[in-house]
PDB file of C-alpha atoms and ligand atoms in Angstrom:
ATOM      1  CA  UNK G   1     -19.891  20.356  83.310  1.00  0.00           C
ATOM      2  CA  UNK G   2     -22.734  19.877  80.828  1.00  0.00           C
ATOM      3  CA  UNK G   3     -25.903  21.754  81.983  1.00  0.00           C
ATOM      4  CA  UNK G   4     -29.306  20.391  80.699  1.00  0.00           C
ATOM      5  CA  UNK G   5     -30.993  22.889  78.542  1.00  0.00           C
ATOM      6  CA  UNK G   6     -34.065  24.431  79.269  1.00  0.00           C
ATOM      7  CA  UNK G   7     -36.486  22.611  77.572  1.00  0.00           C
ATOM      8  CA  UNK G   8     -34.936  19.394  79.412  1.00  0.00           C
ATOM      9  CA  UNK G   9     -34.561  21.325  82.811  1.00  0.00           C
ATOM     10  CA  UNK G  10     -37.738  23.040  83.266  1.00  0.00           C
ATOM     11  CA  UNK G  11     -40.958  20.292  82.704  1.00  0.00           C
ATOM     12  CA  UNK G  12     -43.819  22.690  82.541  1.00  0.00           C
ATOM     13  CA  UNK G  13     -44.727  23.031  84.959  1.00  0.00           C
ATOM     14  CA  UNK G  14     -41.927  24.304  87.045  1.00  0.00           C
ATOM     15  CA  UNK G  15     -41.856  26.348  90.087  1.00  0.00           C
ATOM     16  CA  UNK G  16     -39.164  28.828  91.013  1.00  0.00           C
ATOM     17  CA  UNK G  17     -39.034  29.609  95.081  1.00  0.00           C
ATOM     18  CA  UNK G  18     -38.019  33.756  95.594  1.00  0.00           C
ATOM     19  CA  UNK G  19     -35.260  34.279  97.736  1.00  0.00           C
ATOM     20  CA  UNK G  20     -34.870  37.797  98.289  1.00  0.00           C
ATOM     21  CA  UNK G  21     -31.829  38.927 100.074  1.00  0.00           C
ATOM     22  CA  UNK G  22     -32.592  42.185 100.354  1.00  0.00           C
ATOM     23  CA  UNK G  23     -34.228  44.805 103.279  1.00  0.00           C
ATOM     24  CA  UNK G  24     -36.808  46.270 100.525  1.00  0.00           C
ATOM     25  CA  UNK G  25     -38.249  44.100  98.830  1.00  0.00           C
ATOM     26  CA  UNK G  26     -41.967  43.860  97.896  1.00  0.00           C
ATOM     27  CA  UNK G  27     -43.752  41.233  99.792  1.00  0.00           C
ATOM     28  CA  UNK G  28     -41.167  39.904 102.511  1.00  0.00           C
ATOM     29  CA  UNK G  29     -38.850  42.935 103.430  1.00  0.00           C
ATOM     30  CA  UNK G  30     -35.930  42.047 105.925  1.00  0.00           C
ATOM     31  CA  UNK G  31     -37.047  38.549 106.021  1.00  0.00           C
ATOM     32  CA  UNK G  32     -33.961  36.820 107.018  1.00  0.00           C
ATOM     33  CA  UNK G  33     -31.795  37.448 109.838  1.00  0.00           C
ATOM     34  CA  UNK G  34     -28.583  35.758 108.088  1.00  0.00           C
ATOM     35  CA  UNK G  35     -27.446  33.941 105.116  1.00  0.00           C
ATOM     36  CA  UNK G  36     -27.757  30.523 107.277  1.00  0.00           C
ATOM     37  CA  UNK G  37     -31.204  31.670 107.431  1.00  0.00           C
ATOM     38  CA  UNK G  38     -31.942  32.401 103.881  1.00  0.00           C
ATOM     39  CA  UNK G  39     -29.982  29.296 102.476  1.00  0.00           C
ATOM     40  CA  UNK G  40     -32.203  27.467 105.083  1.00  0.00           C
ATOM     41  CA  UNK G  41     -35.516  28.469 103.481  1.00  0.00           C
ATOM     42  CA  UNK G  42     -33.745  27.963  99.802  1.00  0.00           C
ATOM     43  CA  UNK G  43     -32.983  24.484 100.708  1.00  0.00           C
ATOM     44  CA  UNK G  44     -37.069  23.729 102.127  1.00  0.00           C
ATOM     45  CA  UNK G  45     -38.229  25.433  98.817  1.00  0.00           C
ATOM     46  CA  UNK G  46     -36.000  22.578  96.893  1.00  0.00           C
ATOM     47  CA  UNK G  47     -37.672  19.876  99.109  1.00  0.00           C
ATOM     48  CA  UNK G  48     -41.348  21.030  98.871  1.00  0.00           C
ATOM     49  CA  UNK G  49     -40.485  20.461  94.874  1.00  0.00           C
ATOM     50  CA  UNK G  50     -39.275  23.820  93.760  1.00  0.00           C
ATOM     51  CA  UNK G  51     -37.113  23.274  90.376  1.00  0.00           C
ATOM     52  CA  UNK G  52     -35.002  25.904  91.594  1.00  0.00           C
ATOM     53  CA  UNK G  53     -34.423  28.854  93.724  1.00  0.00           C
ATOM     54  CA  UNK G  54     -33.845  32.486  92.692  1.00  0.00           C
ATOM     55  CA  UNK G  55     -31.722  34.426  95.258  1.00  0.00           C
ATOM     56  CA  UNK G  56     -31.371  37.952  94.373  1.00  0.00           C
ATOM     57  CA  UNK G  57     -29.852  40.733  96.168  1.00  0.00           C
ATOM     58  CA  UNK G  58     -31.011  43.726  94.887  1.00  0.00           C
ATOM     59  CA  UNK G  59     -34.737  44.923  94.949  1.00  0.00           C
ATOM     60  CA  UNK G  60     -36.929  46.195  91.875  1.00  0.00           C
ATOM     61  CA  UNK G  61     -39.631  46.777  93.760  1.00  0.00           C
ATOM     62  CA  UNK G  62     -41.179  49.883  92.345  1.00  0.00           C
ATOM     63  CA  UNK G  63     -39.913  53.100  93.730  1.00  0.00           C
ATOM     64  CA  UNK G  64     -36.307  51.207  94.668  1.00  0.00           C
ATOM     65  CA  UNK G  65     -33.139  52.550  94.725  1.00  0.00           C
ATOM     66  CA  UNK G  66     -30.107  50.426  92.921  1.00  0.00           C
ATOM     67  CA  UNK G  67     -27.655  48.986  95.375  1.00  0.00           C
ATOM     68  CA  UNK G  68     -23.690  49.209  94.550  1.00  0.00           C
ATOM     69  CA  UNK G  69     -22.351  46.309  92.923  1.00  0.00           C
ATOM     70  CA  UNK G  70     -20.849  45.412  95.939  1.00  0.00           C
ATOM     71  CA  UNK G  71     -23.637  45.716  98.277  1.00  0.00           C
ATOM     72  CA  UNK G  72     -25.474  43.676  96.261  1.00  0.00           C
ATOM     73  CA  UNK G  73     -22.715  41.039  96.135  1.00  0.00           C
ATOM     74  CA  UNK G  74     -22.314  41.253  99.761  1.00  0.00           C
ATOM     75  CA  UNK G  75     -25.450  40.333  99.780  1.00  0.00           C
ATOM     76  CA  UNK G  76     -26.057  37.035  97.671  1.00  0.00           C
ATOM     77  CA  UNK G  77     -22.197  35.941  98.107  1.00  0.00           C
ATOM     78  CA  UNK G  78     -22.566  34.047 101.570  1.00  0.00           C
ATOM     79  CA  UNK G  79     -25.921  32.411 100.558  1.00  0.00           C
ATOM     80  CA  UNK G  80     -24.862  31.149  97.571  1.00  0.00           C
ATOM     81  CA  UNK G  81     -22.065  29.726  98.904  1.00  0.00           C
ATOM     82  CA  UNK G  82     -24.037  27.972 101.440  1.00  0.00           C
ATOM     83  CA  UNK G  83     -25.629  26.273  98.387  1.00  0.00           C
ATOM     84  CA  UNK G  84     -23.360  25.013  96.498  1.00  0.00           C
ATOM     85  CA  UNK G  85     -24.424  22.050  94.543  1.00  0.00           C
ATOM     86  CA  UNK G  86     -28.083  22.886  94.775  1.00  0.00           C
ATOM     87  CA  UNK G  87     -30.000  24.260  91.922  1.00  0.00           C
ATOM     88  CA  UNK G  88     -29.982  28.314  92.106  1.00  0.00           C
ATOM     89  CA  UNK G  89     -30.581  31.214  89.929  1.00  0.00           C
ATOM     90  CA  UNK G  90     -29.284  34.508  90.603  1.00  0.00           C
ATOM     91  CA  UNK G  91     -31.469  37.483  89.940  1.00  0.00           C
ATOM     92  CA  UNK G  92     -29.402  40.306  88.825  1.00  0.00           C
ATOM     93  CA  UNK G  93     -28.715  42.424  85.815  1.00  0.00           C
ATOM     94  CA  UNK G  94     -24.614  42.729  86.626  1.00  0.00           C
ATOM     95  CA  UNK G  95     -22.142  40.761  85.037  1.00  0.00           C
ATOM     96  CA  UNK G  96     -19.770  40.701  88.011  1.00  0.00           C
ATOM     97  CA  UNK G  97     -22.856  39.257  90.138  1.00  0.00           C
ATOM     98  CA  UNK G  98     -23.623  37.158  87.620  1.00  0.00           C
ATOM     99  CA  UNK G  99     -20.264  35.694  86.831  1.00  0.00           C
ATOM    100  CA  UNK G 100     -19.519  35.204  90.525  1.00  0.00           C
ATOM    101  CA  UNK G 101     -22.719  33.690  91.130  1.00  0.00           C
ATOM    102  CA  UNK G 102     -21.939  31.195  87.887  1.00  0.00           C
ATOM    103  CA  UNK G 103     -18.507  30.424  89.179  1.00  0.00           C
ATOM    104  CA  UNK G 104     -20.426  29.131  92.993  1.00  0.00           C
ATOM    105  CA  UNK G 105     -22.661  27.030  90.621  1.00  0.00           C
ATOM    106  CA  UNK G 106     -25.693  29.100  89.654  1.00  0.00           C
ATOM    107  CA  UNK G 107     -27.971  27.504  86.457  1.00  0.00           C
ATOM    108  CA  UNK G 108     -29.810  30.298  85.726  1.00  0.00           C
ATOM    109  CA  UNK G 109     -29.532  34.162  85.158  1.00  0.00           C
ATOM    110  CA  UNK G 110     -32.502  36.086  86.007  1.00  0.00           C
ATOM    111  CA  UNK G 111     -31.874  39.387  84.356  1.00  0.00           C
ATOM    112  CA  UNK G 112     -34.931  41.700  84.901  1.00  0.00           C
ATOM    113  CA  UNK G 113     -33.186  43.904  82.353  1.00  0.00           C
ATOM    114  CA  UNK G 114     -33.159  41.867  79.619  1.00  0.00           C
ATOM    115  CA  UNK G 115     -29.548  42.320  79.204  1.00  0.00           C
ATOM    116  CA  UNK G 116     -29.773  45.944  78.561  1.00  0.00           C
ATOM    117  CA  UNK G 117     -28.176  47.260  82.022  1.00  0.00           C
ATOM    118  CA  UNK G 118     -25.320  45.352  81.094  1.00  0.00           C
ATOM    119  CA  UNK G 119     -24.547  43.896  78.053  1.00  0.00           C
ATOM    120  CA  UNK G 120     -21.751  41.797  79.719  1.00  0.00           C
ATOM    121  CA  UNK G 121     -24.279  39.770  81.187  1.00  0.00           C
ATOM    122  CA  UNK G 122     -24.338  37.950  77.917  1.00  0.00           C
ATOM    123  CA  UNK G 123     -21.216  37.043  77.704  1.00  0.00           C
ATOM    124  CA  UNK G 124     -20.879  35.810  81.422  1.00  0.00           C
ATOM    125  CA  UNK G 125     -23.967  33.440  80.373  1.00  0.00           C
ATOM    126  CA  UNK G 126     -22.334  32.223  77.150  1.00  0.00           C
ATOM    127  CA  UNK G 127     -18.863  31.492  78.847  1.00  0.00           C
ATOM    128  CA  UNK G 128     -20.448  29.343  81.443  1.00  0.00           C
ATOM    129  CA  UNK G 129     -22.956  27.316  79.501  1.00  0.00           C
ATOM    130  CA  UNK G 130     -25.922  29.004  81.690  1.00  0.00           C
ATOM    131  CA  UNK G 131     -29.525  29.550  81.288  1.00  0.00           C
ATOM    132  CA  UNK G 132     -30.823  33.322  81.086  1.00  0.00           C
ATOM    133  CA  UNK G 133     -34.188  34.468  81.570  1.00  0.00           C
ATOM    134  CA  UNK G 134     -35.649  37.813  79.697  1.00  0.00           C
ATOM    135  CA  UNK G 135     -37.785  39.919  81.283  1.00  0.00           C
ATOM    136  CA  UNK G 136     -39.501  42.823  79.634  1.00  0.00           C
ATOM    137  CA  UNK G 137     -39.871  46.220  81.999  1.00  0.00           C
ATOM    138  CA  UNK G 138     -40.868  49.463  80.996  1.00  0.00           C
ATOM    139  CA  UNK G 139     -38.426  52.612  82.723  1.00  0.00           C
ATOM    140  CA  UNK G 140     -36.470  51.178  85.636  1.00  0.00           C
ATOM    141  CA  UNK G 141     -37.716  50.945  88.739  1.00  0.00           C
ATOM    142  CA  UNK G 142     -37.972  53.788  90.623  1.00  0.00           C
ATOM    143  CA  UNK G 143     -39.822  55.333  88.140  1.00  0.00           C
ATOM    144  CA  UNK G 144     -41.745  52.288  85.620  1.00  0.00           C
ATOM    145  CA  UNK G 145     -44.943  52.998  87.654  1.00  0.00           C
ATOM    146  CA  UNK G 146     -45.134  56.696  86.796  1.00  0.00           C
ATOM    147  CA  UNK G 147     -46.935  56.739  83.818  1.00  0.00           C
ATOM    148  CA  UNK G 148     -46.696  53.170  82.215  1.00  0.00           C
ATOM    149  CA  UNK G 149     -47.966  53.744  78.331  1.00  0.00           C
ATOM    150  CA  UNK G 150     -48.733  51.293  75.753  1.00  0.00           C
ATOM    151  CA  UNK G 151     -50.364  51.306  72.622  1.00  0.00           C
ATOM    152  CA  UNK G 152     -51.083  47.150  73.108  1.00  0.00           C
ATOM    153  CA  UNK G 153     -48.863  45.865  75.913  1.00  0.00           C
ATOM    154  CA  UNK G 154     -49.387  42.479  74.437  1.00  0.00           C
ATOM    155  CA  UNK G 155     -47.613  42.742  71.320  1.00  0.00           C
ATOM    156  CA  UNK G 156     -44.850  45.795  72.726  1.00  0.00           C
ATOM    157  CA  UNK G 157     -44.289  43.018  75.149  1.00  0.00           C
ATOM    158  CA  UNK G 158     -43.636  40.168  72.556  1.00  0.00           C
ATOM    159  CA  UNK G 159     -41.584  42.902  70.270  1.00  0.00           C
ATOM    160  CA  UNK G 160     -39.158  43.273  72.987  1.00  0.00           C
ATOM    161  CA  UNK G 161     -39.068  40.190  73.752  1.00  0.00           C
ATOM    162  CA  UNK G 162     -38.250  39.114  70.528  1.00  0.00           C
ATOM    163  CA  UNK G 163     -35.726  41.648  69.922  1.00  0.00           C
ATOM    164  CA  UNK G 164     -33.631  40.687  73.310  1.00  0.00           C
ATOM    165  CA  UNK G 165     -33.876  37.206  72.226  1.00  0.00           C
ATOM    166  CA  UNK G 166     -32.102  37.411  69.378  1.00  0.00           C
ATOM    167  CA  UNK G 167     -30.071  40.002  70.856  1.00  0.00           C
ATOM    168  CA  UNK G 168     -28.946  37.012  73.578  1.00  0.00           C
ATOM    169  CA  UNK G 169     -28.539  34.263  70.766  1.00  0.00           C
ATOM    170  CA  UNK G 170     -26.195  37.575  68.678  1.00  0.00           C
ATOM    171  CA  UNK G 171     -24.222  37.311  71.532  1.00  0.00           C
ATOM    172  CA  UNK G 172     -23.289  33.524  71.152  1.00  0.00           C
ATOM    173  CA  UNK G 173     -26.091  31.924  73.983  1.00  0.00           C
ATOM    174  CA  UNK G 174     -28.065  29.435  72.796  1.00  0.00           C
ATOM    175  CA  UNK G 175     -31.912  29.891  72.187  1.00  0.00           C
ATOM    176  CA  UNK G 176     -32.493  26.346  74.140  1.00  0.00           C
ATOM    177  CA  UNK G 177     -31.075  27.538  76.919  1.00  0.00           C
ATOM    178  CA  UNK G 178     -33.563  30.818  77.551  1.00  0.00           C
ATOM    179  CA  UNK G 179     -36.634  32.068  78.995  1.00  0.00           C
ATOM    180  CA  UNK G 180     -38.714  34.856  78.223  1.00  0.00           C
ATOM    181  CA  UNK G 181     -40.960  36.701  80.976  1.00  0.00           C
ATOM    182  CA  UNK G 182     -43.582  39.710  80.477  1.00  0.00           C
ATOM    183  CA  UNK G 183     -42.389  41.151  83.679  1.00  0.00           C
ATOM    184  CA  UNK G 184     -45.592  41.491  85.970  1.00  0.00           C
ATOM    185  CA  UNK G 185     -46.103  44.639  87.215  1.00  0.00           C
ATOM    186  CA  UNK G 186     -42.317  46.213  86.016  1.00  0.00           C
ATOM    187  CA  UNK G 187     -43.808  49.330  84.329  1.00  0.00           C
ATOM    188  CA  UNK G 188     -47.551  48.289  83.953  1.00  0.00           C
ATOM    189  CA  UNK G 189     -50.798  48.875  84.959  1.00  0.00           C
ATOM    190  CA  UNK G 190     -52.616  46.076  87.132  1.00  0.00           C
ATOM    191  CA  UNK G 191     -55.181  46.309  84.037  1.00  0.00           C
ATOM    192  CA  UNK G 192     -51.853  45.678  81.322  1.00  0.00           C
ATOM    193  CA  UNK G 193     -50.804  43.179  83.838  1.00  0.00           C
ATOM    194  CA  UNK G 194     -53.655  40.906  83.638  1.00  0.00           C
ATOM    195  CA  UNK G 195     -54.347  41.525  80.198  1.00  0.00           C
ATOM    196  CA  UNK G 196     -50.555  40.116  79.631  1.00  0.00           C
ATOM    197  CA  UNK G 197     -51.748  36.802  81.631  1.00  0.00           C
ATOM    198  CA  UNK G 198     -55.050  37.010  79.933  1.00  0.00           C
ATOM    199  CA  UNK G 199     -53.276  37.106  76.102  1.00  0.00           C
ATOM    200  CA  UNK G 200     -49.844  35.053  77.405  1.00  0.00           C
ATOM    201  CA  UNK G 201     -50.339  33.031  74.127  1.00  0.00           C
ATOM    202  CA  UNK G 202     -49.089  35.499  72.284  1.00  0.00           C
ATOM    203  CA  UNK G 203     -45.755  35.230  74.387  1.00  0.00           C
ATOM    204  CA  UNK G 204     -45.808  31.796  74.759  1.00  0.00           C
ATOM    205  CA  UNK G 205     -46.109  31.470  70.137  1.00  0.00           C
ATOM    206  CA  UNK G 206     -42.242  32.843  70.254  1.00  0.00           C
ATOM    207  CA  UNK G 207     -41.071  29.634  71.038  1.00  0.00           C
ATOM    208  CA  UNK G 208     -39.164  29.675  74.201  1.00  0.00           C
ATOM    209  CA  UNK G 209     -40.417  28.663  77.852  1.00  0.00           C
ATOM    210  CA  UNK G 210     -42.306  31.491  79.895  1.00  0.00           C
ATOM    211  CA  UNK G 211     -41.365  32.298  83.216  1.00  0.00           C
ATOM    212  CA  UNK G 212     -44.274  34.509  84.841  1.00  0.00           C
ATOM    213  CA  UNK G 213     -43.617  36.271  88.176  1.00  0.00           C
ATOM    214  CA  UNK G 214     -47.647  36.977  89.881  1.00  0.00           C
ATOM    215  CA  UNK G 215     -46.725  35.814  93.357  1.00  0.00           C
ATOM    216  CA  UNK G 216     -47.745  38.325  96.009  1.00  0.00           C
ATOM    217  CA  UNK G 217     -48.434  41.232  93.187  1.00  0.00           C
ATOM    218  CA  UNK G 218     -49.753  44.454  94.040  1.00  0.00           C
ATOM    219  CA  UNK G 219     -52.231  43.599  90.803  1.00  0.00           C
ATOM    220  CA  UNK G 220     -53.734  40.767  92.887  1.00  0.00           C
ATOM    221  CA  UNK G 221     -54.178  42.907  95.944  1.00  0.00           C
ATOM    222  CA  UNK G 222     -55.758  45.461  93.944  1.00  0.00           C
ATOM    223  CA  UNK G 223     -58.423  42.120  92.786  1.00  0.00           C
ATOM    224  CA  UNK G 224     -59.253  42.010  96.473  1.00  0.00           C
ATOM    225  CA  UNK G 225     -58.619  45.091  98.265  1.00  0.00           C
ATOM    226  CA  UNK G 226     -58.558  48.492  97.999  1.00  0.00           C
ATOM    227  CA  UNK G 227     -56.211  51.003  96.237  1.00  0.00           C
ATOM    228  CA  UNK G 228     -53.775  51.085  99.547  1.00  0.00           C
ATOM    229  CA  UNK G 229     -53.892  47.113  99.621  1.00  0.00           C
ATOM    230  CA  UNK G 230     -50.196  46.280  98.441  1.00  0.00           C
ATOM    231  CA  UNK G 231     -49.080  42.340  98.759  1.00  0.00           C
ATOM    232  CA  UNK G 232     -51.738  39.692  96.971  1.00  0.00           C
ATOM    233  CA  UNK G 233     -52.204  36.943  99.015  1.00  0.00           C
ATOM    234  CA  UNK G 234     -50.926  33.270  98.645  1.00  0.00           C
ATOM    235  CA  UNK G 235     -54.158  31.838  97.522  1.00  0.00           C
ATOM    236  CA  UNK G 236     -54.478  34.860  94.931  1.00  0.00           C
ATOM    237  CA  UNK G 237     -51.280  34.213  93.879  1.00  0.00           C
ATOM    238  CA  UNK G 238     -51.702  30.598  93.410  1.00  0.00           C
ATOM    239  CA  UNK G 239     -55.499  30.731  91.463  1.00  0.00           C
ATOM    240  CA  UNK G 240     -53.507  33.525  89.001  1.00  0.00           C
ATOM    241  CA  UNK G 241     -50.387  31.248  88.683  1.00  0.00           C
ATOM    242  CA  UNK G 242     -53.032  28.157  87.332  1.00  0.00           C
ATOM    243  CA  UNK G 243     -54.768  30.987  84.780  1.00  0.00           C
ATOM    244  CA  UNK G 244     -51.192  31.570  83.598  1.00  0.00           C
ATOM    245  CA  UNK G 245     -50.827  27.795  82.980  1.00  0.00           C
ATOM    246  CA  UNK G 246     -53.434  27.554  81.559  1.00  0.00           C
ATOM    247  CA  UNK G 247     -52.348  29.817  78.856  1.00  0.00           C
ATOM    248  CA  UNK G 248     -48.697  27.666  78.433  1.00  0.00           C
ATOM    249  CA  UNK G 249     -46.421  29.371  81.229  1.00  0.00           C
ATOM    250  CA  UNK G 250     -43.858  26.554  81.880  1.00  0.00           C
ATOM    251  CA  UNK G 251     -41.973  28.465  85.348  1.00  0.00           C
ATOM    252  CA  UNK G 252     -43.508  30.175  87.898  1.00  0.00           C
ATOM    253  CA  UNK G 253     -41.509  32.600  90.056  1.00  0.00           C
ATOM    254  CA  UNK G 254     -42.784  32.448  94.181  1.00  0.00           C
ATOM    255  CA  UNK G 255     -42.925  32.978  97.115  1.00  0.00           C
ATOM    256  CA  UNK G 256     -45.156  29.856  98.907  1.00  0.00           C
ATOM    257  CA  UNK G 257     -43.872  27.307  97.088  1.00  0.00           C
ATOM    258  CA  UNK G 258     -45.716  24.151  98.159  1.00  0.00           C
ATOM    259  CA  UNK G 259     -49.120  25.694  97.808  1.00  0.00           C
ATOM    260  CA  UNK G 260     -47.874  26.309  94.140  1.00  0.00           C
ATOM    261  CA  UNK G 261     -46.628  22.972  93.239  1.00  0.00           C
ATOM    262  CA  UNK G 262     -49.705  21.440  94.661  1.00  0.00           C
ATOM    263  CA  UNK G 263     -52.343  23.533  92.478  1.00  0.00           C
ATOM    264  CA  UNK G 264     -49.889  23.528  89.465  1.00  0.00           C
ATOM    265  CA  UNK G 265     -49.593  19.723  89.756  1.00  0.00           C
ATOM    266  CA  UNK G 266     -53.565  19.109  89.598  1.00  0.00           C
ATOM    267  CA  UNK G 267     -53.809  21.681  86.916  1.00  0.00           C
ATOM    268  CA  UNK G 268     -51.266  19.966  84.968  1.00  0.00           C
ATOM    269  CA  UNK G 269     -53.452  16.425  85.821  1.00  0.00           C
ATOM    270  CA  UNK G 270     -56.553  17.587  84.404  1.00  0.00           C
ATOM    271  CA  UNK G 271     -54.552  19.198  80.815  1.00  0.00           C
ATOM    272  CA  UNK G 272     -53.249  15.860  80.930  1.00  0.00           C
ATOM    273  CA  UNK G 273     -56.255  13.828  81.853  1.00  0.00           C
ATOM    274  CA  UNK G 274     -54.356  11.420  83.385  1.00  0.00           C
ATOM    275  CA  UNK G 275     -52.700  10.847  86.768  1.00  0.00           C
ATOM    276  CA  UNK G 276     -49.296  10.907  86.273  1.00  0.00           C
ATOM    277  CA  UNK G 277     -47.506  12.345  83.482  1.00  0.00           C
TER     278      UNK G 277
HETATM  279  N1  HH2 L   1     -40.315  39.976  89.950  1.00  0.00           N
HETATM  280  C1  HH2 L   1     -39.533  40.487  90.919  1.00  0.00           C
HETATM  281  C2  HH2 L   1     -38.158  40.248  90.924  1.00  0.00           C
HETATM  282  N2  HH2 L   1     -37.582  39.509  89.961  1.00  0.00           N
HETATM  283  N3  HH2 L   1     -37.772  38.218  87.986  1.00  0.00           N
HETATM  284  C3  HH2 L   1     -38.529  37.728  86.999  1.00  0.00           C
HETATM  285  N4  HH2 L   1     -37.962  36.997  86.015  1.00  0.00           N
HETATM  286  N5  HH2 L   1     -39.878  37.940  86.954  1.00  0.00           N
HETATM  287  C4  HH2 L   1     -40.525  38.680  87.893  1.00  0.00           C
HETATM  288  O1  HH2 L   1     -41.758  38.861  87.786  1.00  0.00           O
HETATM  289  C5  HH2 L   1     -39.756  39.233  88.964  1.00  0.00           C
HETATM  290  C6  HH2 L   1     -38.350  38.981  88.972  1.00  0.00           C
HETATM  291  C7  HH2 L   1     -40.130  41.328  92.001  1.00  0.00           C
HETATM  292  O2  HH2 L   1     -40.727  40.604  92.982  1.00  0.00           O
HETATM  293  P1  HH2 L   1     -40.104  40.342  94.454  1.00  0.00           P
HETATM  294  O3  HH2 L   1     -39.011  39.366  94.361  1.00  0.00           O
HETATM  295  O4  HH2 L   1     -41.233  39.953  95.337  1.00  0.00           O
HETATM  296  O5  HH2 L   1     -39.587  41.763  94.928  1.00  0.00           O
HETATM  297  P2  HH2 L   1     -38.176  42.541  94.871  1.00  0.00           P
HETATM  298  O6  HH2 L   1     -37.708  42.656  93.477  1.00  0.00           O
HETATM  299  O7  HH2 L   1     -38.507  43.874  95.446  1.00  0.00           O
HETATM  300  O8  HH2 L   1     -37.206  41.813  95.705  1.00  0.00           O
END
């Protein structure tokens, strides 16, 4: 099967629904009761306009444990399978996940890693024509909020970035067909996070599509609340999501998908200055 490429797949703007199959993770722990249920709210993410949907199986919420490879396929297995044909990326940094997930039709992997957990990842994208997204995290995450240091997260960011990049096209995948993300709030401070969205030019200048994940942050909830304040809310995530367009993010990883679609849709209106594209 031929697979569009990336630049052909995702239209800036593009919105990505979350669908976390997992007890732990950060904004909507335990959320569904079965894979039925999951592929359920995968399929009404698709049909309030979501370009695709990211199911993932193993948290990296900060402070989370890694599952076995085999938890974590236990996991994702059944709700992939319940959709088949639709448009899914799987957000995992195994290749056995990966090429499993690939094999029940996934586009996309969504390797929070960057490839560096396993470098067999790579190769599991290449053999199946996929896309690949690259996400930059300092530590791992049970730790990455310890201490997160940077001399100027901007340009570390875009380093590593660069460096996995052509790392992934080394390892025979082709540059059309990846993404790059900054990895809000995977080893930064909420300061380093918005300064990331603030100077995302400098990300988006390498060339490829940027994905940005600021739905439901802890960085937004810190904008609002207090210091104890963990999960940004929907409208939070949505007015941060626009500043990120803004400043040329093509996908957008979340959770409330319509609400997203809707704002990203009148933002990309008015950089148009027309109606309809
Ligand atoms: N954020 C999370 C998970 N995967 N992938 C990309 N590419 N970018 C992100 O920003 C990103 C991601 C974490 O968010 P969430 O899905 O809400 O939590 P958890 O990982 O705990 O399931």
């Amino acid at each position: 099967m031929r697979r569009a490429t990336g630049n052909e797949r995702w239209p800036r703007p593009a919105v990505m629904g979350v669908v976390n199959v997992t007890p732990d993770s950060f904004s909507d722990s335990g959320r569904f009761g079965s894979a039925r249920e999951a592929a359920d709210v995968a399929r009404a993410m698709l049909a309030d306009g979501a370009a695709l949907v990211d199911v993932g199986g193993e948290s990296t919420r900060p402070g989370s444990d890694p599952v076995t490879p085999e938890e974590e396929l236990r996991r994702v297995r059944p709700v992939l399978e319940l959709l088949a044909g639709e448009r899914v990326s799987v957000d995992t940094s195994r290749a056995v996940v990966a090429r499993e997930a690939l094999a029940l039709g996934a586009l996309m992997v969504n390797d929070v890693t960057a490839l560096r957990r396993d470098p067999d990842v790579a190769a599991a994208v290449a053999e199946a024509s996929a896309d690949l997204c690259l996400m930059h995290m300092q530590g791992e995450p049970r730790t990455m909020q310890a201490a997160p240091h940077y001399e100027d997260v901007v340009s570390e960011v875009a380093a590593f970035l660069e460096e996995r990049l052509a790392f992934a096209v080394a390892a025979g995948i082709p540059e059309e067909r990846i993404c790059l993300d900054p990895g809000i709030g995977f080893g930064k401070t909420p300061d380093q996070n918005l300064e990331l969205v603030r100077r995302l030019d400098r990300i988006v200048a390498i060339g490829r599509p940027v994905l940005v994940g600021l739905s439901r942050k802890s960085t937004l909830a810190r904008v609002l609340g207090g210091p104890e304040t963990r999960v940004g809310t929907d409208a939070a995530s949505v007015g941060a999501a626009v500043a990120a367009f803004d400043r040329g993010a093509t996908l957008f990883r979340v959770h409330d998908v319509r609400s997203h679609v809707e704002a990203l849709a009148a933002a990309a209106a008015v950089e148009r200055g027309t109606v309809r594209a």
